[in-house]
CSV table of C-alpha atoms in Angstrom, one decimal:
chain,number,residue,atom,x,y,z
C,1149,UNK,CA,39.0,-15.8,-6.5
C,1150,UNK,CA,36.3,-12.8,-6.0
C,1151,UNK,CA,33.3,-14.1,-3.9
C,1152,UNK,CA,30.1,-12.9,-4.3
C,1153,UNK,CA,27.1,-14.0,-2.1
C,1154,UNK,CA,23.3,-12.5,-3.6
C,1155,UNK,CA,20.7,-13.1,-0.5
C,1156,UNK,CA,17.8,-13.2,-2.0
C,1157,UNK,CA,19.1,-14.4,-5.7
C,1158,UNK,CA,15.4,-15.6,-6.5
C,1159,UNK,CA,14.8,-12.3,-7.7
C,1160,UNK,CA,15.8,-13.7,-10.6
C,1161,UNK,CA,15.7,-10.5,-13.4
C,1162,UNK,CA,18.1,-8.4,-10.9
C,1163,UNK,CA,20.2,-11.3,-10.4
C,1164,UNK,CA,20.8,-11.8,-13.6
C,1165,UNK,CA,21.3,-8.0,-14.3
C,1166,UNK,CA,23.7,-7.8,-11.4
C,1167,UNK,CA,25.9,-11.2,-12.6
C,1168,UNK,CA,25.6,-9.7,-16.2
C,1169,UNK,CA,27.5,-6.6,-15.2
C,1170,UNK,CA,30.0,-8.4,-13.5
C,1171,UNK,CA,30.8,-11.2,-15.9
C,1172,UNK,CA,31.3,-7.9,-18.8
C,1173,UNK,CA,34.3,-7.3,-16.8
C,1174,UNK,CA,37.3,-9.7,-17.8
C,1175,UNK,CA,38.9,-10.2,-14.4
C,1176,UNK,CA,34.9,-11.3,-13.2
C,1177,UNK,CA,34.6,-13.9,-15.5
C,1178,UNK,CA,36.1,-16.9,-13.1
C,1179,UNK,CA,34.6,-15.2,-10.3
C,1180,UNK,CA,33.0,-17.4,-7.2
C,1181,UNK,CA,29.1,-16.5,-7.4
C,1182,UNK,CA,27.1,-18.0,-4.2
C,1183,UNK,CA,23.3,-17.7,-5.0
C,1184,UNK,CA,21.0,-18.0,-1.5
C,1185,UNK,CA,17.4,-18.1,-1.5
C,1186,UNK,CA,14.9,-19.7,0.4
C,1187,UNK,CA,12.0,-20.5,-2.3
C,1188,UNK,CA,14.0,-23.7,-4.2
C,1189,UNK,CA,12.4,-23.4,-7.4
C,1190,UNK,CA,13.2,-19.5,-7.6
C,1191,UNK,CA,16.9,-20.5,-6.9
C,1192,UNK,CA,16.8,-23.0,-9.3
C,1193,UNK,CA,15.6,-20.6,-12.2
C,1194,UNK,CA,18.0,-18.0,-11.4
C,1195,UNK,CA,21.2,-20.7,-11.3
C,1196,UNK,CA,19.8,-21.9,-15.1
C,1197,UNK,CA,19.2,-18.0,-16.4
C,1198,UNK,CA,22.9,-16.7,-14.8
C,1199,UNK,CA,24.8,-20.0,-16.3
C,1200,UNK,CA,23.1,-19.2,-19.5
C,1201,UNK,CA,24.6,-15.8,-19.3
C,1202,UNK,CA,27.6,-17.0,-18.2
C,1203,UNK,CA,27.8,-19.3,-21.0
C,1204,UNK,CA,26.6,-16.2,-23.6
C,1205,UNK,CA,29.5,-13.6,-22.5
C,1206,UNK,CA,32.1,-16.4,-22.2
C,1207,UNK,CA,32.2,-16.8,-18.7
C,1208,UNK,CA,33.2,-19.3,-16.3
C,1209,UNK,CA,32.2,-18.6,-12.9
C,1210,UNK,CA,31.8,-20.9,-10.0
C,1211,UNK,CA,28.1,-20.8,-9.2
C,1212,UNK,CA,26.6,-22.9,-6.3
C,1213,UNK,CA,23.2,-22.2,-5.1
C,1214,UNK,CA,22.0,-22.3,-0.7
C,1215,UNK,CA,19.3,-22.5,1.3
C,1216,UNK,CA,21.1,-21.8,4.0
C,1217,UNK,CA,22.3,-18.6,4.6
C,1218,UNK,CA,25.9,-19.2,6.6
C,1219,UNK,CA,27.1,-21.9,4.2
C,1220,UNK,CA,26.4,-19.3,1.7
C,1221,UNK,CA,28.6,-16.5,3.4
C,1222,UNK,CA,31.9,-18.7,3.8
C,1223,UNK,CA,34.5,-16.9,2.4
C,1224,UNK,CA,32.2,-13.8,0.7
C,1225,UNK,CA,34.4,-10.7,-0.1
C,1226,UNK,CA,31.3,-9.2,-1.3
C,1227,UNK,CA,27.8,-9.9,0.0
C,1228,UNK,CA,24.1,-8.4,-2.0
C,1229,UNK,CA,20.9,-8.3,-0.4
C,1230,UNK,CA,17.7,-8.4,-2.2
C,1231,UNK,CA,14.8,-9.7,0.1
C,1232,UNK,CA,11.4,-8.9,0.1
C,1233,UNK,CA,10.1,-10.3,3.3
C,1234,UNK,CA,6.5,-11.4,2.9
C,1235,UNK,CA,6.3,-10.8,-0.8
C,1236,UNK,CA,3.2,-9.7,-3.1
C,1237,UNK,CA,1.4,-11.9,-1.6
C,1238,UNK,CA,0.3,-11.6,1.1
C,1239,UNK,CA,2.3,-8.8,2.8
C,1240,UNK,CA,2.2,-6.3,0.0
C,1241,UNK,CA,-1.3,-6.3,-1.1
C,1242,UNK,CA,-2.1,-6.0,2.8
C,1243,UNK,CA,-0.5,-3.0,2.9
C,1244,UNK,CA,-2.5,-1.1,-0.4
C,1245,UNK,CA,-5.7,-3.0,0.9
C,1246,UNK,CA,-5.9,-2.0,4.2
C,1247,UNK,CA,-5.4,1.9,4.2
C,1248,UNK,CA,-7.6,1.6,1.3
C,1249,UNK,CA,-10.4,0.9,3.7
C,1250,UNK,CA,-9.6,4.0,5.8
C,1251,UNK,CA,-9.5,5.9,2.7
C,1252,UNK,CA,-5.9,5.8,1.9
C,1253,UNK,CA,-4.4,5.7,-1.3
C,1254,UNK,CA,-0.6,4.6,-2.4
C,1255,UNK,CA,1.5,4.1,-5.4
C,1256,UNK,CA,4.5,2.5,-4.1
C,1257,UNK,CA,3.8,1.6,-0.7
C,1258,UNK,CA,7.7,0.5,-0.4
C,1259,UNK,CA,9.6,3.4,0.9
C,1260,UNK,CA,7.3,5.6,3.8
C,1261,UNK,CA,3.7,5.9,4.3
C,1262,UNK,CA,1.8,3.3,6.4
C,1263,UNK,CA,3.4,0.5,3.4
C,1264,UNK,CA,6.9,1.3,3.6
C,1265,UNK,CA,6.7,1.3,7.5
C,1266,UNK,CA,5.3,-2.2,7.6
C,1267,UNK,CA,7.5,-3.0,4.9
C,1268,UNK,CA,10.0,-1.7,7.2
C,1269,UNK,CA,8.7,-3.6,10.3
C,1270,UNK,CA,8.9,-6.9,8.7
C,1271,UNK,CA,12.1,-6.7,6.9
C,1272,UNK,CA,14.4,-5.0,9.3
C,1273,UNK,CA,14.6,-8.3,11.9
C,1274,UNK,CA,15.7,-10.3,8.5
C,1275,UNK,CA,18.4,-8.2,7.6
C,1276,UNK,CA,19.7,-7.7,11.2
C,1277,UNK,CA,19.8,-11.5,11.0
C,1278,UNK,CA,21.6,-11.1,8.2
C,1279,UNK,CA,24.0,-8.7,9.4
C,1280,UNK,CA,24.9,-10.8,12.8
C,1281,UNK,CA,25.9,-14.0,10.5
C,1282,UNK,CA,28.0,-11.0,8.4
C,1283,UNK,CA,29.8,-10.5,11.4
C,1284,UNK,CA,30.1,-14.1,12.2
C,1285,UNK,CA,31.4,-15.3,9.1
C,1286,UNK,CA,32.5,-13.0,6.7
C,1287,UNK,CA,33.1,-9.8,8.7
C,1288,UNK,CA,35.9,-8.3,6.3
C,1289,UNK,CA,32.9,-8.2,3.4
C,1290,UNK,CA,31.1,-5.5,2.1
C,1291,UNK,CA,27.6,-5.7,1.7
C,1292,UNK,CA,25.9,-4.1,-0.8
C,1293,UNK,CA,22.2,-3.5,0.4
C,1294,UNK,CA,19.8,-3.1,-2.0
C,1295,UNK,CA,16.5,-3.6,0.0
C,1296,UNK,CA,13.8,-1.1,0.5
C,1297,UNK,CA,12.8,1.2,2.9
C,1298,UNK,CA,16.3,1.7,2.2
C,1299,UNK,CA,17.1,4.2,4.9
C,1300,UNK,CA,14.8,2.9,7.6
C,1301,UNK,CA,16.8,-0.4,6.6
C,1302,UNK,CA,20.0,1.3,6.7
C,1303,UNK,CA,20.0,3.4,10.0
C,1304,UNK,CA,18.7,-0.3,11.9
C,1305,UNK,CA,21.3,-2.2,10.4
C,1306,UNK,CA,24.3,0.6,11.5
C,1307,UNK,CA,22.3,1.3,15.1
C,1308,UNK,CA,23.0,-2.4,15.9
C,1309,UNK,CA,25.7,-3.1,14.4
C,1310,UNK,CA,27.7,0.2,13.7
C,1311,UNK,CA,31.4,-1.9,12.5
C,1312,UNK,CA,30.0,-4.0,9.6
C,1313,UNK,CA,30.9,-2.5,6.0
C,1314,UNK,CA,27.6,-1.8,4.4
C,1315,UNK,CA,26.4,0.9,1.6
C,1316,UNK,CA,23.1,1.2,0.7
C,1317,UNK,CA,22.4,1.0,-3.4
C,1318,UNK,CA,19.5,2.6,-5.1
C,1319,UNK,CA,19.5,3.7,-9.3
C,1320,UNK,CA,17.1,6.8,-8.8
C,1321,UNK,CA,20.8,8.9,-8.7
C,1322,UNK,CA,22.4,7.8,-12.2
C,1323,UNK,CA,19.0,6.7,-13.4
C,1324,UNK,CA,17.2,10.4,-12.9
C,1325,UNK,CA,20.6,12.2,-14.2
C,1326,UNK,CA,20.4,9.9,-17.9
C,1327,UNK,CA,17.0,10.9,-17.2
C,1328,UNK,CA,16.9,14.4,-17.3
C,1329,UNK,CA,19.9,14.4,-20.1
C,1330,UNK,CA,17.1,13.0,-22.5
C,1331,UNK,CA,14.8,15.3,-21.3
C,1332,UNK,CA,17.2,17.9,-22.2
C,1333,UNK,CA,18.3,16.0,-25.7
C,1334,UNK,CA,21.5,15.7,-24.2
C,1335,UNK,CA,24.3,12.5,-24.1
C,1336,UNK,CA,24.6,11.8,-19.7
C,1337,UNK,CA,28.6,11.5,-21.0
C,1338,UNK,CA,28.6,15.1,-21.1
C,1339,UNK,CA,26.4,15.8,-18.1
C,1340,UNK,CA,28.3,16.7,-14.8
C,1341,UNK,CA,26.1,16.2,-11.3
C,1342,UNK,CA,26.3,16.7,-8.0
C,1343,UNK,CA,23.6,15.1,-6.0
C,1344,UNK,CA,22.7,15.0,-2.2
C,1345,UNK,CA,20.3,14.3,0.3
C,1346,UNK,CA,18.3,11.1,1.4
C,1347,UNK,CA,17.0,7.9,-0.8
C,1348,UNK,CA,14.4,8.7,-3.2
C,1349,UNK,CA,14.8,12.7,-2.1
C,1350,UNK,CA,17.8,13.6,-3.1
C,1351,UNK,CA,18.5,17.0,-5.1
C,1352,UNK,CA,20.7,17.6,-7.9
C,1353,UNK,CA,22.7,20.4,-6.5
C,1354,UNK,CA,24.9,20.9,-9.6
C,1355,UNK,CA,23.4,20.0,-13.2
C,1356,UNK,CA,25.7,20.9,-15.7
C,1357,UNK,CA,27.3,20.2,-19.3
C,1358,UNK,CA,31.1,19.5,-18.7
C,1359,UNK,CA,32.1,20.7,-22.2
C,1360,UNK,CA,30.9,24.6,-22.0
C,1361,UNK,CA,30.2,24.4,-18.1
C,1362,UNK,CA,26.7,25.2,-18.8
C,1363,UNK,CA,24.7,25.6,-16.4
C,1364,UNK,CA,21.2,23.0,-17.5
C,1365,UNK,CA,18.8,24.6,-15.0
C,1366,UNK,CA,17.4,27.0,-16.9
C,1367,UNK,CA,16.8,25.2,-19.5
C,1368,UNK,CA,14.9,22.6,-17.2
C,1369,UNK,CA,12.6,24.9,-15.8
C,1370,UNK,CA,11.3,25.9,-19.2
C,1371,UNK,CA,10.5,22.6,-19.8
C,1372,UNK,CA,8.8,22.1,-16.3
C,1373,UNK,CA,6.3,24.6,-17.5
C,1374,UNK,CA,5.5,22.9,-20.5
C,1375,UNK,CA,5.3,19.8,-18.7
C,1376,UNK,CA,2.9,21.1,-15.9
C,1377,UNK,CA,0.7,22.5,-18.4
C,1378,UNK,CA,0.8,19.3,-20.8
C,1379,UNK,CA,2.2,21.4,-24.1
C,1380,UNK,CA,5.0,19.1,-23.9
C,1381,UNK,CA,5.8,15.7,-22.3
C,1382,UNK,CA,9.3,14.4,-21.6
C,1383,UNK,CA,11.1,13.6,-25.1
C,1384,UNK,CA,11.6,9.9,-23.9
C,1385,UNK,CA,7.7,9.4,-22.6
C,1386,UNK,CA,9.5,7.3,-20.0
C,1387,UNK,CA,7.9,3.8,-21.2
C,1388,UNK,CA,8.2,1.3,-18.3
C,1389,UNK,CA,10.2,-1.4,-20.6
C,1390,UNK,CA,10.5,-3.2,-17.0
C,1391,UNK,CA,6.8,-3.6,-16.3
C,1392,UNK,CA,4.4,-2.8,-19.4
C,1393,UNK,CA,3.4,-0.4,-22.1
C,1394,UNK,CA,1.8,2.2,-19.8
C,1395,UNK,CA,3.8,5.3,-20.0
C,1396,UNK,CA,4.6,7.4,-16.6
C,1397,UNK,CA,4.6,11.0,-16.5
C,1398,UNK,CA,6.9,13.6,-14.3
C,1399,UNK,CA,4.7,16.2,-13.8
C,1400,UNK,CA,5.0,15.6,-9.7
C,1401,UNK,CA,8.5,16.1,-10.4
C,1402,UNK,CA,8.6,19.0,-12.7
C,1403,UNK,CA,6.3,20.8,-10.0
C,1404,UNK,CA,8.7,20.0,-7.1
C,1405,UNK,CA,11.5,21.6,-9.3
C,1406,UNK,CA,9.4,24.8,-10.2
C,1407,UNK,CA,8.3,25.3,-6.4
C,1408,UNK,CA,12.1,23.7,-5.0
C,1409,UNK,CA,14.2,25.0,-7.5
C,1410,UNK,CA,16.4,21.7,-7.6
C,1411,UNK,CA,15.0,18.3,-9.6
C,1412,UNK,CA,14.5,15.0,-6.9
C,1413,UNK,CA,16.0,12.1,-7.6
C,1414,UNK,CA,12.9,9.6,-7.6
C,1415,UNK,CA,10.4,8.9,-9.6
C,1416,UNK,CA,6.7,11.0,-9.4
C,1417,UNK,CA,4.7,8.1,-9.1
C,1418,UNK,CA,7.0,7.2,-5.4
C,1419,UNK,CA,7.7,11.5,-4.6
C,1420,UNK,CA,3.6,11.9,-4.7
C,1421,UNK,CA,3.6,9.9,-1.3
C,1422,UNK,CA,6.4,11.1,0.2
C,1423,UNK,CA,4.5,14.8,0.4
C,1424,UNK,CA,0.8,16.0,1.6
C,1425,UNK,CA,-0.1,17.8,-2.0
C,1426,UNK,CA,-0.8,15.1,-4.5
C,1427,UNK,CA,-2.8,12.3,-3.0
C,1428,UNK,CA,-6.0,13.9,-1.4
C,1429,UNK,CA,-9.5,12.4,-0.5
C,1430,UNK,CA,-11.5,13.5,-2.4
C,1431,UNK,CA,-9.4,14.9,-4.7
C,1432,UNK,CA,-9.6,12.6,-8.0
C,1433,UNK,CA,-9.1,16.1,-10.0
C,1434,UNK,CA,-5.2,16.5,-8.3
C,1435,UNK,CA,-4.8,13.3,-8.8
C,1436,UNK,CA,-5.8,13.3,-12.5
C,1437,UNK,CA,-4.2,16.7,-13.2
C,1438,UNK,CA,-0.6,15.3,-12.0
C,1439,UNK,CA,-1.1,11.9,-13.7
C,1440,UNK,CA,-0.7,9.9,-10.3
C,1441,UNK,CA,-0.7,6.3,-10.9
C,1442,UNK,CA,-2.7,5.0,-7.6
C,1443,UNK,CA,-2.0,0.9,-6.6
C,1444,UNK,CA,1.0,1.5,-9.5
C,1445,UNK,CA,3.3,-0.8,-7.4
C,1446,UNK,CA,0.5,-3.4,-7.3
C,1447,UNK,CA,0.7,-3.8,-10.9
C,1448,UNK,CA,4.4,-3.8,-11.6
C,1449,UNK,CA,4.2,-6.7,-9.2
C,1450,UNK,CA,1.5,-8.6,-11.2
C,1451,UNK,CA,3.9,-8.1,-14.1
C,1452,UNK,CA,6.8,-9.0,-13.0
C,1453,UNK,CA,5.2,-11.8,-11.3
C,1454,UNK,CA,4.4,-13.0,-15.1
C,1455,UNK,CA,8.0,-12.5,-16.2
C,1456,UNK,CA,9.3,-14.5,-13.9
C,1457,UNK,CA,6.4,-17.6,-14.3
C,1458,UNK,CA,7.5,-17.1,-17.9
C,1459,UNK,CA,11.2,-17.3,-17.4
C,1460,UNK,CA,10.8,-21.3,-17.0
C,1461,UNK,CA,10.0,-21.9,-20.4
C,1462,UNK,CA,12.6,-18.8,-21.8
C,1463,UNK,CA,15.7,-19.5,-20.3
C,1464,UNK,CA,17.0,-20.2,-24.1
C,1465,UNK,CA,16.1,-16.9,-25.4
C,1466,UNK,CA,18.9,-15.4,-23.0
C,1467,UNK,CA,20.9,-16.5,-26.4
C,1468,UNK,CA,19.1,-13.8,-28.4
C,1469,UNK,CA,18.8,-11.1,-26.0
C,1470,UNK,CA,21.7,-8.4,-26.1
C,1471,UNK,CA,23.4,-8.3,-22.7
C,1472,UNK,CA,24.9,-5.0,-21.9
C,1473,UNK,CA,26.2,-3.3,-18.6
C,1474,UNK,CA,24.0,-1.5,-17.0
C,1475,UNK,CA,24.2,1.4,-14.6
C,1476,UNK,CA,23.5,-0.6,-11.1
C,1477,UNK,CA,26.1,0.5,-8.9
C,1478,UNK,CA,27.1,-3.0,-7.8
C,1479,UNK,CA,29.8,-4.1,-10.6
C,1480,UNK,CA,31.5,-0.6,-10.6
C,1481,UNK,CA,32.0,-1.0,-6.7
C,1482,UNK,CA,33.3,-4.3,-7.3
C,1483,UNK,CA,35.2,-3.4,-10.1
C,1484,UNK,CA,36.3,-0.2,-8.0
C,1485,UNK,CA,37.9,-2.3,-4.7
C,1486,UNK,CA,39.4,-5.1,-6.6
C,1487,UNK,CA,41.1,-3.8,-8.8
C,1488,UNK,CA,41.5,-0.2,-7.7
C,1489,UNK,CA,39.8,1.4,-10.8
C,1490,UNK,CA,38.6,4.7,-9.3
C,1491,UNK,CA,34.7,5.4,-9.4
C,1492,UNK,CA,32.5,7.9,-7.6
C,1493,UNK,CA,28.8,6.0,-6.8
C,1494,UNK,CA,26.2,7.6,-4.7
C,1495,UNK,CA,25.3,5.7,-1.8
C,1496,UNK,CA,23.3,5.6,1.4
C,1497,UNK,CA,25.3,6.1,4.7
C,1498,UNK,CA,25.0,7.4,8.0
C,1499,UNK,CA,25.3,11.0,8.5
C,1500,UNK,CA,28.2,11.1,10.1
C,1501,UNK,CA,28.8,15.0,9.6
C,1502,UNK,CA,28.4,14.6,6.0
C,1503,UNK,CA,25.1,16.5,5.8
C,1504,UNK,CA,25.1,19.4,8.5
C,1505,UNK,CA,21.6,20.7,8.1
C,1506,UNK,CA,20.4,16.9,8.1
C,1507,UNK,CA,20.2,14.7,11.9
C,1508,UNK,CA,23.0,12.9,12.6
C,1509,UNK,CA,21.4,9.7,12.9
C,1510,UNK,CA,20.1,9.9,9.8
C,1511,UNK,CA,20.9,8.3,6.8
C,1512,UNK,CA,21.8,9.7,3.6
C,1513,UNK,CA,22.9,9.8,0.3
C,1514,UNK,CA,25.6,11.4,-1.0
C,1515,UNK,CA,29.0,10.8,-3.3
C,1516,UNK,CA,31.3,8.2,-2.6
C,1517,UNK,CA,34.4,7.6,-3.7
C,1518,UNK,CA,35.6,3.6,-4.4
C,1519,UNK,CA,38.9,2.3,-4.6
C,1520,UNK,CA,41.0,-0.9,-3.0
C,1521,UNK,CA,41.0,1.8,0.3
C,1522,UNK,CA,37.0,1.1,-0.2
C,1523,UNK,CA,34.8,4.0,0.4
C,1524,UNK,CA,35.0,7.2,1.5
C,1525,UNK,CA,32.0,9.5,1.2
C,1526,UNK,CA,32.2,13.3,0.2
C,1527,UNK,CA,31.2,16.0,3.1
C,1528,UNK,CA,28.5,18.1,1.6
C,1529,UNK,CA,28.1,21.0,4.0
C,1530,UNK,CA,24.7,22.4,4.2
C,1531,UNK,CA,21.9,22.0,2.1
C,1532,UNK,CA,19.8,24.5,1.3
C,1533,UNK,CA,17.5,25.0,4.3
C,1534,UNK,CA,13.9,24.4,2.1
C,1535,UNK,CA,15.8,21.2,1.0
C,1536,UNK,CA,16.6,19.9,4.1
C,1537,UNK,CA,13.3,21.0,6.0
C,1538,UNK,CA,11.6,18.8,3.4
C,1539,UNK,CA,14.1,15.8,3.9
C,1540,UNK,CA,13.1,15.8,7.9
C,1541,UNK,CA,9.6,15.1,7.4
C,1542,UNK,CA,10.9,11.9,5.4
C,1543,UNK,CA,13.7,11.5,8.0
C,1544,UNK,CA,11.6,11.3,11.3
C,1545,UNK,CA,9.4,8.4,9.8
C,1546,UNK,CA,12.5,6.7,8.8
C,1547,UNK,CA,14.1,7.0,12.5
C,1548,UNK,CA,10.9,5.8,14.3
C,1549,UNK,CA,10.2,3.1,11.8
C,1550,UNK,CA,14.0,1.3,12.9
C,1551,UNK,CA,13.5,2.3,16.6
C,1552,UNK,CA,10.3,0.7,16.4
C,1553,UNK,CA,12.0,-2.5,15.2
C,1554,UNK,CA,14.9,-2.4,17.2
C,1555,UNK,CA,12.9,-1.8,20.4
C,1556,UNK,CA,9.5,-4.2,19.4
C,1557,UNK,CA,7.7,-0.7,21.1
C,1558,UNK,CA,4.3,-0.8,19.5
C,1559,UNK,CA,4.2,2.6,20.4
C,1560,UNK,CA,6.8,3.9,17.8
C,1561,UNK,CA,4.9,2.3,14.8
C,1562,UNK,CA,1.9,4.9,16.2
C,1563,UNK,CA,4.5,7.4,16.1
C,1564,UNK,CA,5.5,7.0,12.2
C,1565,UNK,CA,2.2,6.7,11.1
C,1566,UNK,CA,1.5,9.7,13.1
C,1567,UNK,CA,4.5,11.9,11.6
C,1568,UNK,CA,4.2,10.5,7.9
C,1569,UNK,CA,3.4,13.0,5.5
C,1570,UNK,CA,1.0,11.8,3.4
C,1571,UNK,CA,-0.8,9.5,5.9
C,1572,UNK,CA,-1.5,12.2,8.0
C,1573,UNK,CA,-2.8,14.4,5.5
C,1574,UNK,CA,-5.8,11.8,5.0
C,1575,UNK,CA,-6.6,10.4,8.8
C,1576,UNK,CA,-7.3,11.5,12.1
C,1577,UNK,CA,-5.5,10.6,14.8
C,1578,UNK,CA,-8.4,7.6,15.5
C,1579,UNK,CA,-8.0,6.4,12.0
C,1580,UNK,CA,-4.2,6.3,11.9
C,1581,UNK,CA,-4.5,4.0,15.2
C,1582,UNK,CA,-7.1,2.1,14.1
C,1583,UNK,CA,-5.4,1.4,10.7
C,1584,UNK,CA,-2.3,0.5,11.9
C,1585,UNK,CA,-3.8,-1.7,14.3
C,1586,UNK,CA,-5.0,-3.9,11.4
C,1587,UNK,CA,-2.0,-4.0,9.3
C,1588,UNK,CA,-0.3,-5.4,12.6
C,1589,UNK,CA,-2.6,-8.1,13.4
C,1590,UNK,CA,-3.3,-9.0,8.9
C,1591,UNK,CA,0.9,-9.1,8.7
C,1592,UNK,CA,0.6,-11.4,11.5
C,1593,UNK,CA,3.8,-13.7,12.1
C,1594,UNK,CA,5.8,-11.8,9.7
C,1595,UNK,CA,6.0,-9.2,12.2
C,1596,UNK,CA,7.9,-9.4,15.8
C,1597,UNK,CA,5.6,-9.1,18.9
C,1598,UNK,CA,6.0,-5.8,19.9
C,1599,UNK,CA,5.0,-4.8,23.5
């Protein structure tokens, strides 16, 4: 029997979108599921919402919920991790609240910037933890890692502990391409990709329609004019069904493809604070004309936060609600090494001469082919050299940001903050010190002591 183990299963919705793609897939549906979380009643509510799916797609799993982490790894051929160390509250709205006071404005505050590295800070020791009890227990596992900064994550976990199995899982690669097919008005069954780089910056190198081999290009760069200049917005409006009415626009994006030439893999509202252009002082007009949605992660959080207090009361209505697969990369690796079905992911990997114009202790994304051998990622050559000069001003905040938590040096948080993009668009040198002294002493205990 297939075991999975989900660390951090009290994120309830993407448990239950993770269990729901497996339990579509007939040889799943007596699968061993081991749900671990330390908040009780979140574990409780996720065991009630997955059994009601379970019970909905004709399933019969073994589900058993932990608190503690080992028990929960005994025997895993598969592990997930979904942890967000500190949560909203406090750690998250420290980090938008904070560089607010220097002047500092975010979206996502998850991935880089002066919030993704204490995001990083703080979660990094958890998952190293993690990753030694991995090694104890269940060392033959994979583990699908799911946790954000993903590739500051990513290059800590594989610095310490280089022989564990892990790929890093995001949606912006699958999700962007169905993306840009609507965009286009056409079906993502028809669409052939090829898409490389790092998390969240990844370029479609290849954008094509497999039928004619068209080349779609073109045809996106007309309608990045329109975009930029508001004649036309995307044809799906890109509602966020996940969070609330509010529609997001992709004119970051489209402007990154007219001055790039190649379409990024995430979303606007995270690229506009991976760059210097977007998010000014002083600038409310740049900020208006490209639609930037400032403290944006700070309300998906206050949503999500109400979906899941309303979940209680809703478990039932699972009954009504269609349950389909979606395109999280998790089943289809599952699916994929069990039972051999081949299936090419994107995932997030050291750059082990995959990338050449990239570091080689970097980590990257790039295609990966899954089967009962497991993975093997495809060797992409160089990228082209605008592409990957971009991708290092990510990358160096990334490596400091995990040799900061490996080696507790205070110094090396200076040092990110110092080399990230946006941050140091905004701050001077005394402000970038002074502001990340703050957010050191407000995080508190969820941080290590560093010297």
């Amino acid at each position: 029997m297939i075991k999975l183990t989900i660390i951090g299963a009290g994120s309830s919705v993407f448990t239950k979108n993770i269990v729901t793609d497996l339990l579509t897939i007939d040889k799943f549906k007596t699968m061993h599921i081991a749900l671990m979380d330390i908040n009780e009643e979140r574990l409780k509510i996720s065991h009630e919402l997955i059994s009601a799916v379970a019970q909905k797609l004709n399933a019969k799993p073994t589900i058993e919920t932990f608190t503690n982490r080992k028990e929960s790894l005994k025997d895993a051929d598969f592990v997930q991790s979904t942890i967000q160390v500190g949560g909203y509250k406090p750690s998250t709205v420290i980090d938008f609240e904070i560089p607010k006071e220097f002047g500092l404005k975010q979206t996502i505050a998850d991935t880089l910037g002066i919030g993704g590295i204490m995001r990083g800070l703080r979660t990094i020791p958890i998952l190293l933890d993690i990753a030694k009890d991995i090694m104890e227990i269940c060392p033959k596992a994979l583990w699908l890692q799911y946790v954000n900064p993903m590739c500051s994550n990513m290059i800590a976990i594989n610095n310490s502990f280089p022989e564990i199995k892990t790929l890093g899982l995001c949606h912006s690669v699958q999700g962007t391409a169905e993306m840009l097919a609507d965009d286009l008005g056409e079906k993502i069954e028809d669409i052939d990709y090829l898409c490389a780089g790092i998390n969240h910056m990844a370029f479609y190198q290849i954008f094509k329609k497999k039928s004619n081999n068209q080349d779609l290009y073109p045809k996106l760069k007309i309608l990045a004019d329109k975009i930029i200049n508001d004649e036309e917005i995307s044809s799906r409006s890109r509602e966020k069904t996940d969070y609330s009415n509010k529609v997001l626009h992709e004119k970051v994006r489209y402007e990154i493809l007219k001055r790039f030439g190649y379409f990024v893999t995430e979303s606007s509202e995270h690229f506009a604070e991976y760059v210097p252009w977007f998010i000014k002082k002083n600038r409310q007009d740049v900020i208006d004309k490209y639609k930037i949605p400032i403290n944006e992660y700070i309300d998906r959080c206050e949503i999500s936060n109400k979906i899941w207090n309303e979940l209680e009361n809703n478990i039932n209505s699972i009954h009504n609600e269609p349950l389909r697969r979606s395109n999280e990369y998790a089943s289809y690796i599952m699916d994929g090494i069990t039972n051999n079905n081949d299936i090419t992911i994107n995932a997030n990997i050291m750059n082990d001469g995959l990338i050449d114009n990239l570091p080689s202790n970097s980590c990257v994304e790039v295609p990966c082919l899954i089967n009962s051998s497991g993975y093997t990622p495809k060797k992409i050559g160089k990228l082209p050299e605008h592409l990957a000069a971009l991708m290092r001003t990510n990358i160096n905040v990334q490596i400091l940001t995990a040799e900061a938590a490996i080696t507790k040096k205070r110094e090396h948080i200076y040092h990110a903050a110092l080399l990230d993009p946006l941050t140091a668009a905004n701050l001077t040198i005394d402000e970038i010190y002074s502001m990340t002294d703050k957010l050191i002493e407000a995080h508190g205990d969820y941080l290590p002591k560093f010297n």
